[in-house]
XYZ file of C-alpha atoms in Angstrom:
764
model
C 28.057 -8.979 54.071
C 27.512 -12.211 55.914
C 25.472 -12.664 58.609
C 27.235 -14.301 61.797
C 29.145 -17.487 61.724
C 26.628 -20.617 62.080
C 27.232 -21.738 65.522
C 29.591 -24.989 64.386
C 32.583 -22.492 63.827
C 32.291 -19.796 66.542
C 33.435 -20.217 69.893
C 31.496 -19.062 72.325
C 30.595 -20.307 76.196
C 26.618 -20.408 76.159
C 25.475 -23.752 76.912
C 23.319 -25.909 74.426
C 20.262 -25.503 76.777
C 21.019 -21.792 77.123
C 21.116 -21.296 73.448
C 17.934 -23.421 73.126
C 16.164 -21.448 75.494
C 17.417 -18.124 73.818
C 16.543 -19.377 70.538
C 14.884 -15.892 68.926
C 11.639 -17.895 67.517
C 10.746 -19.366 71.023
C 11.500 -15.620 72.168
C 9.670 -13.949 69.956
C 6.402 -16.334 70.943
C 7.255 -15.588 74.231
C 6.514 -11.789 73.990
C 3.590 -12.139 71.721
C 2.031 -14.291 74.492
C 2.586 -11.760 77.236
C 2.104 -8.734 74.922
C 0.593 -8.927 72.489
C -2.890 -9.669 72.779
C -4.571 -7.643 69.978
C -2.735 -10.284 66.879
C -3.223 -12.719 68.890
C -7.075 -12.797 68.868
C -7.261 -12.280 65.044
C -5.137 -15.587 64.957
C -7.315 -17.717 67.717
C -10.142 -16.843 65.504
C -8.851 -18.486 61.929
C -7.518 -21.489 64.378
C -11.013 -21.663 65.383
C -12.809 -20.991 62.235
C -10.250 -23.810 60.160
C -11.087 -26.404 62.822
C -14.360 -25.715 62.409
C -14.414 -24.645 66.620
C -16.223 -21.448 66.048
C -18.985 -19.967 63.756
C -19.801 -24.506 62.912
C -23.391 -23.029 62.762
C -23.178 -20.997 59.943
C -20.707 -22.862 57.818
C -17.431 -20.745 58.609
C -15.071 -23.401 58.195
C -15.976 -24.289 54.178
C -15.252 -20.712 53.505
C -11.351 -21.594 54.246
C -11.092 -25.375 53.227
C -12.897 -24.607 49.961
C -12.898 -21.438 48.704
C -15.253 -20.528 45.945
C -14.104 -18.347 42.880
C -16.376 -17.345 39.908
C -18.741 -20.315 41.580
C -16.652 -23.107 42.024
C -13.784 -24.979 44.031
C -10.297 -24.407 41.790
C -6.651 -24.067 42.072
C -7.719 -20.272 40.999
C -9.779 -19.630 44.416
C -6.708 -21.517 46.537
C -4.057 -19.344 44.377
C -5.984 -16.327 45.734
C -7.066 -17.745 49.448
C -3.126 -18.136 49.952
C -2.233 -14.441 48.610
C -5.169 -13.071 51.387
C -3.211 -15.487 53.560
C 0.464 -14.044 52.759
C -0.668 -11.009 53.203
C -2.488 -11.294 56.771
C 1.093 -13.147 57.206
C 2.864 -9.886 56.089
C 0.898 -7.422 57.668
C 1.927 -9.889 61.349
C 5.199 -9.841 60.644
C 4.897 -5.478 60.105
C 2.770 -5.008 63.367
C 5.129 -7.525 65.357
C 8.423 -5.760 64.066
C 7.204 -2.185 64.328
C 6.228 -3.198 68.006
C 9.122 -5.407 69.328
C 11.959 -4.997 66.867
C 13.845 -1.735 69.355
C 13.953 -4.902 71.820
C 16.174 -6.730 69.500
C 19.512 -5.110 69.449
C 21.076 -7.714 67.519
C 18.463 -7.242 64.702
C 20.002 -4.111 63.447
C 23.138 -5.485 62.737
C 22.372 -8.449 60.268
C 21.403 -8.526 56.568
C 18.065 -7.193 55.469
C 17.120 -7.385 59.114
C 13.120 -7.287 58.791
C 13.206 -10.146 56.375
C 15.309 -12.069 59.074
C 12.983 -10.959 61.599
C 9.939 -12.198 59.519
C 11.887 -16.062 58.820
C 12.326 -16.197 62.838
C 8.442 -14.965 63.321
C 6.605 -17.949 61.582
C 6.380 -20.078 64.451
C 2.098 -19.125 64.452
C 1.782 -18.636 61.229
C 3.627 -22.194 60.727
C 1.416 -23.560 62.929
C -1.778 -21.896 61.117
C -0.454 -23.233 58.077
C -0.691 -26.846 58.675
C -3.073 -26.843 60.305
C -4.397 -24.919 57.971
C -3.870 -27.648 55.272
C -4.585 -30.722 57.736
C -8.188 -29.060 57.650
C -8.153 -28.468 54.254
C -7.240 -32.359 52.868
C -10.283 -33.650 54.544
C -12.796 -31.311 54.182
C -12.490 -31.319 50.669
C -11.821 -35.131 50.306
C -15.219 -35.587 53.106
C -17.761 -32.764 52.495
C -16.115 -31.635 48.682
C -16.537 -35.073 47.511
C -13.007 -34.070 45.593
C -10.840 -37.025 45.095
C -7.301 -37.218 46.737
C -5.181 -35.682 43.244
C -6.932 -32.542 43.139
C -7.296 -31.816 46.617
C -3.582 -32.362 46.762
C -3.443 -29.744 43.803
C -5.541 -27.605 45.437
C -3.489 -26.920 48.222
C -0.281 -26.548 46.250
C -2.709 -23.850 45.477
C -2.961 -22.649 48.490
C 1.276 -22.804 48.544
C 1.307 -21.142 45.665
C -0.892 -17.910 46.339
C 1.355 -17.750 49.599
C 4.822 -17.701 47.993
C 3.690 -15.431 45.417
C 3.034 -12.490 47.964
C 6.164 -12.718 49.827
C 8.082 -12.714 46.575
C 6.541 -8.963 46.355
C 7.079 -8.566 49.686
C 10.760 -9.467 49.343
C 11.876 -7.776 46.347
C 10.116 -4.991 48.542
C 12.083 -5.103 51.656
C 15.580 -6.679 49.625
C 15.888 -2.960 48.532
C 14.567 -0.732 51.678
C 15.398 -2.515 53.845
C 18.460 -1.179 55.700
C 20.467 -2.204 58.358
C 23.496 -0.619 60.907
C 25.858 -0.605 57.942
C 23.875 0.666 55.500
C 22.577 3.495 57.792
C 26.016 4.579 59.157
C 28.321 4.156 55.858
C 31.449 2.257 58.029
C 31.731 -1.511 57.064
C 32.083 -5.046 59.607
C 34.805 -4.528 60.267
C 35.031 -1.307 62.035
C 32.472 -2.059 64.350
C 34.315 -5.647 64.880
C 37.375 -3.628 65.928
C 35.397 -2.031 68.439
C 35.119 -5.189 70.313
C 39.083 -4.838 71.130
C 38.927 -3.255 74.916
C 41.009 -0.105 73.789
C 40.413 0.640 70.753
C 36.463 0.606 71.906
C 37.328 3.009 75.711
C 39.046 5.235 72.915
C 36.007 5.148 70.723
C 33.903 5.383 73.572
C 35.188 8.316 75.167
C 34.434 10.039 71.693
C 31.215 8.668 71.734
C 30.709 9.276 75.602
C 30.749 6.510 76.076
C 27.952 5.189 73.728
C 25.041 5.951 76.864
C 26.661 3.441 78.752
C 27.391 0.572 76.888
C 23.664 0.414 75.651
C 22.935 -1.743 79.089
C 19.731 -1.221 79.271
C 16.543 -3.813 79.826
C 14.946 -3.092 76.734
C 17.191 -5.421 74.944
C 16.823 -8.394 75.293
C 18.962 -11.756 75.258
C 18.914 -13.506 72.096
C 22.068 -16.117 71.791
C 20.625 -17.532 68.488
C 19.126 -17.152 65.776
C 18.002 -18.081 61.895
C 19.712 -17.650 59.768
C 18.170 -19.065 56.798
C 15.636 -21.718 56.466
C 18.052 -24.351 57.341
C 20.455 -22.225 59.304
C 20.832 -21.242 62.637
C 23.357 -18.143 64.015
C 24.965 -16.636 66.970
C 23.429 -13.103 67.703
C 26.097 -10.388 67.297
C 26.185 -7.953 70.694
C 25.834 -5.220 70.350
C 26.912 -3.159 72.936
C 30.300 -2.196 70.961
C 27.212 0.300 68.799
C 26.265 3.328 68.790
C 22.039 3.064 70.221
C 21.427 6.433 68.928
C 22.645 4.684 65.140
C 20.272 1.357 66.189
C 17.555 3.498 66.935
C 17.381 5.196 63.721
C 18.041 1.916 61.806
C 14.862 0.321 63.157
C 12.836 4.008 62.922
C 13.703 3.957 59.430
C 12.715 0.344 58.956
C 9.366 0.708 60.538
C 9.080 3.868 58.702
C 9.387 1.437 55.312
C 7.488 -1.290 56.031
C 4.235 1.226 56.952
C 4.735 2.515 53.246
C 4.148 -1.447 52.306
C 0.978 -1.579 54.245
C -0.138 2.122 52.846
C 0.372 1.144 50.300
C -1.304 -2.269 50.232
C -3.873 -0.032 52.382
C -4.717 1.612 48.744
C -4.090 -1.626 47.090
C -7.465 -3.172 48.884
C -9.773 0.404 48.601
C -9.073 0.817 44.648
C -10.063 -2.962 44.938
C -13.421 -2.120 46.841
C -13.922 0.657 43.665
C -14.572 -1.776 41.128
C -16.033 -4.747 43.624
C -18.475 -5.063 40.725
C -16.478 -6.819 38.594
C -16.798 -10.705 38.775
C -13.015 -11.302 38.480
C -12.348 -9.739 41.215
C -15.113 -11.015 43.988
C -12.492 -13.279 45.480
C -13.525 -16.029 47.771
C -15.205 -15.486 51.131
C -12.340 -16.581 53.058
C -10.032 -14.240 51.141
C -12.337 -11.236 51.669
C -11.812 -12.595 55.831
C -8.285 -12.543 55.978
C -8.213 -9.293 53.964
C -10.535 -7.469 56.413
C -7.944 -9.372 59.220
C -5.302 -8.051 57.628
C -6.543 -4.287 56.958
C -7.282 -3.927 60.263
C -3.973 -4.918 61.678
C -2.061 -2.501 59.254
C -4.067 0.155 60.311
C -3.181 -0.216 63.775
C 0.633 -1.130 62.925
C 0.697 1.904 60.314
C -0.760 4.459 63.112
C 1.352 3.058 65.875
C 4.956 3.367 63.543
C 3.788 7.173 64.059
C 2.723 8.012 66.919
C 4.234 4.841 69.372
C 3.071 4.909 72.825
C 0.809 7.115 72.018
C -1.470 4.549 70.128
C -4.207 3.194 71.692
C -5.004 6.421 73.131
C -5.037 8.003 70.228
C -7.418 5.622 68.956
C -9.877 5.673 71.836
C -10.535 9.617 71.137
C -10.232 9.066 67.615
C -13.500 6.666 68.732
C -15.489 8.676 70.452
C -14.890 11.868 67.759
C -16.525 9.474 65.185
C -19.402 7.856 66.927
C -19.931 12.192 68.928
C -19.889 13.462 65.033
C -21.605 10.772 63.924
C -25.001 11.038 66.630
C -24.870 14.918 66.852
C -24.526 15.200 62.745
C -24.950 12.219 61.060
C -21.482 11.888 59.174
C -20.217 8.336 59.112
C -24.031 6.850 59.643
C -24.839 4.562 56.731
C -28.179 3.320 55.490
C -29.381 0.489 53.574
C -32.966 1.546 51.602
C -35.308 -0.813 50.249
C -34.684 -0.116 45.939
C -38.295 1.173 44.267
C -39.814 2.903 47.121
C -39.173 7.071 47.640
C -37.337 8.028 51.037
C -38.293 11.893 50.341
C -41.515 11.677 52.165
C -41.467 10.824 55.931
C -43.856 8.738 57.286
C -45.217 9.422 60.596
C -44.310 6.666 63.290
C -46.091 7.679 66.358
C -48.602 5.819 67.997
C -51.326 7.815 67.457
C -50.974 7.976 63.639
C -50.709 3.560 63.307
C -53.887 3.425 65.570
C -55.324 5.470 63.102
C -53.722 3.576 60.280
C -54.744 0.062 61.704
C -58.080 1.527 62.538
C -59.008 2.252 59.347
C -62.606 0.879 58.432
C -62.594 2.040 55.092
C -59.102 -0.179 53.764
C -60.326 -3.039 55.998
C -63.646 -3.229 53.958
C -61.688 -2.795 51.015
C -59.148 -5.202 51.624
C -61.743 -7.697 52.701
C -63.765 -7.113 49.113
C -60.236 -8.016 47.826
C -59.463 -11.054 49.479
C -63.462 -12.807 49.045
C -62.751 -11.459 44.889
C -59.200 -13.853 45.812
C -60.848 -16.055 47.300
C -63.860 -17.167 44.937
C -61.105 -17.217 42.207
C -59.315 -19.844 44.186
C -62.244 -22.147 44.026
C -63.482 -21.452 40.701
C -60.142 -22.839 39.367
C -60.084 -25.982 41.909
C -63.192 -26.621 41.125
C -62.755 -27.199 37.374
C -59.505 -28.644 37.911
C -60.313 -31.801 40.566
C -64.380 -32.059 39.555
C -64.963 -31.370 42.709
C -67.391 -29.119 44.573
C -64.985 -27.715 47.936
C -61.541 -28.770 47.472
C -58.804 -28.636 50.223
C -57.426 -25.683 51.095
C -53.325 -25.842 51.873
C -51.307 -23.283 53.290
C -47.257 -22.843 53.710
C -45.127 -22.144 56.400
C -42.254 -22.469 55.672
C -38.995 -21.950 57.932
C -35.844 -20.059 57.430
C -32.510 -20.962 57.555
C -29.885 -19.519 54.798
C -29.400 -21.127 52.057
C -30.294 -25.034 53.362
C -33.943 -23.840 53.909
C -34.078 -22.160 50.590
C -33.136 -25.668 48.372
C -34.755 -27.493 50.750
C -38.050 -25.705 50.172
C -37.712 -26.225 46.499
C -37.133 -30.136 47.050
C -40.174 -30.051 48.863
C -42.656 -28.229 47.132
C -41.210 -29.532 43.878
C -41.583 -33.209 44.920
C -44.717 -32.499 46.031
C -46.489 -30.966 42.813
C -44.498 -34.360 41.346
C -46.085 -36.605 43.196
C -49.702 -34.635 43.150
C -48.882 -34.030 39.468
C -49.375 -29.948 40.152
C -51.971 -29.944 42.237
C -50.719 -28.941 45.512
C -49.534 -25.594 43.579
C -53.079 -25.369 42.510
C -54.659 -25.606 45.748
C -51.721 -23.257 47.649
C -54.227 -20.294 49.364
C -51.356 -18.628 51.695
C -47.357 -19.004 51.621
C -45.507 -17.692 54.682
C -42.617 -18.221 56.070
C -39.251 -16.361 57.009
C -35.385 -15.975 55.368
C -34.025 -17.966 53.853
C -37.540 -20.575 53.188
C -39.347 -17.823 51.749
C -36.783 -16.906 49.334
C -36.893 -20.917 47.675
C -40.587 -21.343 47.667
C -40.499 -17.039 46.002
C -38.203 -18.761 43.461
C -40.080 -21.368 43.083
C -43.154 -19.591 42.766
C -41.828 -17.394 40.067
C -40.186 -20.642 37.469
C -43.903 -22.232 38.412
C -45.660 -18.630 36.619
C -43.220 -18.776 33.558
C -43.616 -22.374 32.881
C -48.150 -21.617 33.092
C -47.340 -18.426 30.944
C -44.943 -19.210 28.726
C -45.418 -21.770 26.780
C -41.735 -22.492 25.502
C -40.711 -22.146 29.539
C -40.157 -25.808 30.999
C -39.071 -25.962 34.162
C -36.635 -27.682 35.177
C -36.454 -28.556 38.439
C -32.451 -29.888 38.802
C -31.339 -26.816 37.214
C -33.521 -25.003 39.947
C -31.784 -26.665 42.760
C -29.133 -26.118 41.086
C -29.232 -22.293 41.000
C -30.855 -22.161 44.342
C -27.858 -23.576 45.580
C -24.711 -21.222 44.566
C -22.915 -19.276 46.714
C -24.605 -15.820 48.024
C -21.911 -15.310 50.153
C -18.434 -14.282 48.193
C -19.973 -11.522 47.518
C -21.195 -10.280 50.801
C -18.012 -11.159 52.097
C -15.575 -9.206 49.189
C -18.441 -6.007 49.750
C -17.847 -6.182 53.616
C -13.684 -6.278 53.492
C -13.366 -3.581 50.854
C -14.594 -1.131 53.534
C -18.427 -1.085 52.545
C -19.135 -0.919 56.556
C -17.155 2.031 56.533
C -16.893 3.876 53.469
C -19.964 3.826 50.388
C -18.951 6.004 48.163
C -20.955 4.291 44.906
C -24.219 4.689 43.918
C -26.812 3.269 41.259
C -29.918 4.800 40.124
C -33.620 2.465 40.506
C -36.107 4.668 37.971
C -35.608 8.155 39.745
C -34.097 7.106 43.186
C -31.060 6.908 43.590
C -29.339 5.004 46.827
C -25.991 3.809 47.364
C -24.275 0.353 46.726
C -23.327 -1.963 49.369
C -23.563 -5.262 50.622
C -26.976 -5.249 50.196
C -26.841 -4.414 46.452
C -24.754 -7.003 45.763
C -26.632 -9.445 47.671
C -29.657 -8.945 45.588
C -27.672 -8.691 42.628
C -25.950 -12.152 43.014
C -29.663 -13.552 43.514
C -30.523 -12.652 40.480
C -27.586 -13.938 38.783
C -27.404 -17.086 40.257
C -31.387 -17.310 40.098
C -31.848 -16.464 36.333
C -35.277 -14.477 37.707
C -36.564 -11.641 39.203
C -34.693 -9.733 36.802
C -36.226 -5.626 37.642
C -39.439 -7.786 39.381
C -41.654 -5.470 41.431
C -44.465 -6.167 44.542
C -46.922 -4.595 41.893
C -46.085 -7.562 39.092
C -47.795 -10.384 41.311
C -50.574 -8.358 42.723
C -53.348 -9.773 39.911
C -52.233 -12.836 39.229
C -52.156 -13.371 43.090
C -55.560 -11.522 42.974
C -56.443 -14.257 40.024
C -55.099 -16.849 41.618
C -52.967 -17.900 39.015
C -49.948 -18.045 42.108
C -50.555 -18.430 45.638
C -50.643 -15.412 47.743
C -47.456 -14.086 49.853
C -47.158 -12.192 52.699
C -43.979 -11.482 53.816
C -43.632 -10.181 57.893
C -39.416 -8.963 57.963
C -39.639 -7.616 62.112
C -39.127 -4.274 62.986
C -36.208 -3.293 65.072
C -36.483 -0.113 67.066
C -40.013 -1.825 68.554
C -40.097 -5.394 67.722
C -43.370 -5.105 65.720
C -44.325 -6.689 62.313
C -44.542 -5.921 59.148
C -46.502 -7.267 57.174
C -45.557 -7.124 52.694
C -47.592 -8.305 50.785
C -48.710 -7.864 46.660
C -52.473 -8.154 48.131
C -54.006 -5.350 50.573
C -53.906 -6.956 53.454
C -55.259 -4.505 56.080
C -57.341 -7.333 57.515
C -54.526 -8.684 59.270
C -53.470 -5.639 61.058
C -56.804 -3.935 62.049
C -57.819 -3.970 65.578
C -61.113 -2.381 66.926
C -61.145 0.710 67.801
C -62.573 0.529 71.117
C -61.955 2.027 74.919
C -60.000 -1.014 75.526
C -57.783 -1.014 72.503
C -57.143 3.150 72.211
C -55.789 2.547 75.834
C -53.798 -0.569 75.975
C -53.012 -2.092 72.142
C -49.439 -2.366 71.469
C -50.042 -2.215 67.479
C -48.087 -5.702 67.101
C -48.915 -5.522 62.987
C -47.904 -3.385 60.344
C -48.960 -3.357 56.826
C -46.122 -1.827 54.700
C -48.619 -0.807 51.890
C -51.077 1.252 53.885
C -48.649 3.024 55.911
C -46.072 3.777 52.664
C -48.644 4.740 50.061
C -47.477 8.142 49.510
C -44.424 6.287 49.308
C -44.512 4.478 45.888
C -44.855 0.837 47.971
C -45.360 -1.734 45.272
C -42.798 -0.523 43.141
C -40.760 -2.023 45.692
C -38.112 -4.666 44.228
C -38.781 -8.156 44.748
C -35.533 -9.092 45.804
C -35.384 -6.459 48.422
C -38.342 -7.630 49.753
C -36.786 -11.369 50.142
C -33.208 -9.418 50.885
C -35.728 -7.508 54.591
C -37.518 -11.125 55.160
C -33.945 -12.446 55.099
C -31.661 -10.343 56.613
C -29.269 -11.429 59.318
C -27.070 -8.937 61.258
C -23.596 -8.013 60.398
C -24.322 -10.320 57.265
C -26.554 -8.021 55.305
C -27.740 -4.374 56.650
C -30.530 -3.728 58.342
C -32.925 -1.295 55.627
C -33.866 1.764 57.202
C -37.858 2.619 55.696
C -38.777 6.450 55.460
C -40.508 6.844 58.944
C -39.856 10.292 61.313
C -38.867 8.597 63.209
C -36.327 6.595 61.261
C -36.886 2.431 62.013
C -35.211 -0.081 60.354
C -35.710 -3.887 59.316
C -34.544 -7.444 60.091
C -34.928 -11.119 60.060
C -38.947 -12.038 59.756
C -37.163 -15.285 62.140
C -37.033 -13.296 65.247
C -40.709 -13.033 65.503
C -42.295 -15.851 63.551
C -39.876 -18.273 62.173
C -42.612 -19.914 59.988
C -45.063 -17.234 59.617
C -47.922 -19.849 61.368
C -49.518 -16.176 63.421
C -49.643 -14.560 59.906
C -51.295 -17.707 58.177
C -53.905 -18.640 61.457
C -55.068 -14.375 61.585
C -55.719 -14.713 57.500
C -57.827 -17.874 58.836
C -59.557 -16.250 61.514
C -61.033 -13.234 59.701
C -61.985 -15.547 56.312
C -63.020 -18.736 58.691
C -67.164 -18.416 57.055
C -65.606 -18.378 53.367
C -63.572 -21.194 54.403
C -66.420 -23.605 56.410
C -69.049 -22.644 53.274
C -66.791 -23.331 50.506
C -63.724 -26.282 51.647
C -63.780 -29.545 52.762
C -61.093 -28.515 55.504
C -57.613 -26.471 55.466
C -53.961 -28.602 55.086
C -51.176 -26.781 56.748
C -47.610 -27.734 55.666
C -45.317 -26.561 57.358
C -41.975 -27.117 55.873
C -38.821 -26.757 59.162
C -34.922 -26.917 57.927
C -34.617 -28.976 61.486
C -37.188 -31.203 63.890
C -37.833 -29.537 66.611
C -35.704 -30.387 69.410
C -37.223 -31.263 72.444
C -33.860 -32.845 74.316
C -32.808 -30.823 77.456
C -28.806 -28.796 77.694
C -27.424 -30.876 80.913
C -26.708 -27.603 82.663
C -23.454 -29.669 84.678
C -21.782 -30.128 81.447
C -19.629 -28.040 79.201
C -16.852 -25.698 80.364
C -16.464 -23.167 82.881
C -17.335 -20.716 80.123
C -20.164 -22.555 78.742
C -21.571 -22.133 82.305
C -20.979 -17.878 82.151
C -22.045 -17.492 78.514
C -25.381 -19.790 79.766
C -27.622 -16.979 80.218
C -26.974 -15.367 77.464
C -26.248 -18.636 74.732
C -29.561 -19.867 75.739
C -31.478 -16.989 75.601
C -30.441 -17.298 71.363
C -30.986 -21.172 70.992
C -34.244 -21.212 72.582
C -35.619 -18.511 70.764
C -36.826 -20.960 67.475
C -38.601 -23.361 70.564
C -40.430 -20.084 71.588
C -42.349 -19.798 68.399
C -42.864 -24.126 68.244
C -44.407 -23.195 71.626
C -46.228 -20.514 70.452
C -47.165 -21.539 67.090
C -48.423 -25.139 68.768
C -50.153 -23.267 71.314
C -51.886 -21.321 68.833
C -53.261 -24.283 66.492
C -54.361 -26.365 69.645
C -56.597 -22.758 70.121
C -58.027 -23.082 66.900
C -60.839 -25.575 67.990
C -62.540 -22.391 69.414
C -62.842 -20.376 66.876
C -62.847 -22.332 64.005
C -64.991 -25.247 63.304
C -63.962 -26.496 60.221
C -61.848 -29.196 59.787
C -57.549 -28.784 60.202
C -54.519 -30.924 59.295
C -51.273 -29.999 59.942
C -48.586 -32.089 58.009
C -44.592 -31.888 58.845
C -41.963 -32.165 56.832
C -38.417 -31.484 58.164
C -34.250 -32.001 57.344
C -33.682 -34.546 60.373
C -30.637 -33.518 61.525
C -27.977 -34.699 63.979
C -26.782 -31.856 66.573
C -23.684 -32.751 66.158
C -23.793 -32.919 62.222
C -26.436 -30.042 61.620
C -25.611 -28.476 58.055
C -25.286 -24.574 58.572
C -27.598 -21.965 58.364
C -25.378 -19.855 56.186
C -25.630 -18.810 52.272
C -22.849 -21.773 51.306
C -23.203 -24.850 51.204
C -21.379 -27.976 50.270
C -21.703 -30.860 47.833
C -22.492 -32.971 50.934
C -24.824 -30.683 52.157
C -27.210 -30.321 49.001
C -27.272 -34.253 48.599
C -27.891 -34.892 52.068
C -30.608 -32.541 51.900
C -32.248 -33.950 48.876
C -31.485 -37.273 51.171
C -34.002 -36.029 53.618
C -36.596 -36.095 51.504
C -36.619 -39.781 52.238
C -36.719 -39.998 55.781
C -39.414 -42.612 57.635
C -41.451 -39.584 59.420
C -41.203 -37.723 55.495
C -42.628 -40.541 53.685
C -45.321 -40.479 56.159
C -45.749 -37.078 56.207
C -46.194 -37.505 52.098
C -48.568 -40.210 52.418
C -50.326 -38.613 54.560
C -51.132 -35.648 51.941
C -51.603 -38.333 49.694
C -54.967 -39.725 51.654
C -55.992 -35.835 52.759
C -55.996 -34.692 49.122
C -57.369 -37.673 47.648
C -54.260 -38.268 44.851
């Protein structure tokens, strides 16, 4: 069957202007802008992502413009991204077709009406593809440092992925997409004859005048449409068609489209079952598109059956799920710290917590252990440095995703290289938050391996390369394949069983990337820290429920959480710090995996799941940066507790702060920015100023050290000097340009001065 003839071969009375105005693609765009706001939100997000106008600080743009597959940017990663983009575009077409096709009755008269609809519905997708390609070219060239030929290959691969998905879709819809002629069994000539007035009247009488000639308001006026990629035709009149038959055509096509969606949804869920297979771990950008596609397809599938009741039914289902999850715990999924026992519940009442932090026996025992550790530190450094009173070093390292992890490794390695490993030996405590502590822990792990294994040589370049590898792909893929809704896989760690989710995949990815921490437990570090073979580490993730800090260490540290059991504390103390090992001593606390500790200390909301701990009532844990992004409070409490020993046995303290950005002193102009920025500023400024508040508190506490510490204190700050408009993203993904910039920050003027200051302080 032929479509309507081209404009040039058919008589018509329409003017050129009306043909232009009532051009089907333009009318579809108007309908989208007027009524299709749900899908426009998804498109808006995608446009903002690829234009780097939203999520800039988290590096989302690189996920779409430089996708990684199996750890590298390649034609395969772009093919997968293109395939996923094709899936989202097809979901957009199906959703739009189900929602609006019945308002454009001429579609039912066309050969393969759904495919024709898709062709005319390409204005928004085409605009996005062009925007994506344009931004991809410059991003690959400027940020990924790829040459033009490779960049063009990558862009071509994106189109290959799009074509592959469209080819699959076309095969399906060519076979199952029907028009009015296929449904009725009558030919096009039969309906053309109805255009004759006498024949039409005769037929209309038999059909009861076809429901008043179907002149309903729902039938949008269309004069021209795209019948081919380079072909424009006039729309066929539908006045002489039976409306019941036309409705049947659309209903049949809606159902066929829904079957296609359901098949895709099942395919995505099946893909999630095999998400542990490395080859099936798709790029993070593709995972985001996959998630958007799932949401659109689920909603459109429901709409195809419920029509106008869809929104109401969805609201009822949501409220029902919310009620069931609240009352019965169904659909409420938790993430766990791997290695500890969740069968026994620890009381988290105020009275029990107060008993815990006022336990004098625990405090005395922890003090005794700490003094033994400090004496071992002194003996080691006296013998290595041939001095009676060596300087004691404390590291405070900021959070900030992979940029902080890589930066901390660069700084720690450089300090050891210029001091012949003396900095590592003189370091007593390392503390901090998030990515910074991940990098520092990895560095400590490799240094220990070098010290204890004569066959192992620390390769600094390899270590930096490993820590900078992508950690986001697997997490994003896990989220997209129903991690947030359905967790049906589990694993065993010793005698304990846990569900697999993005937290588990994050830990596995760290282990694979670093080639370290395999089955390492917190207990594995206890004796080495005690003997001062490696620096002590204290992690301080935040308790979401009440804002307290949970201090985690391989050593007993009750001295850091103690409060005096007096009338004042019994009445007024809020108990700010809790010791993990003391609180969970009956839950095999020291068996916790080191990777779980690192993850708990770096759990950013929604990216990683909050970690549930076995208490009653339950508490959940997340990023240490919420309370103390540098760990300064922990360091100062340690120094305060052992100030007498430090004064007697050291020549002073050197506190080295490794920051992922400089202190921000400038004030944003309240009169600048858009109206939306002004409206949101009370909320956004609270978040933006959170780290500044940490700086204010830390600076104040350091200034007050003079009131209680008589020894010499020197503060050295090493930071990445990032321009406000060109900051490295705070994510689990870095570009090649990011990695080069991070290394170059070592040579900044201020950092060179800091290194020289350290050399003088430590006599290197």
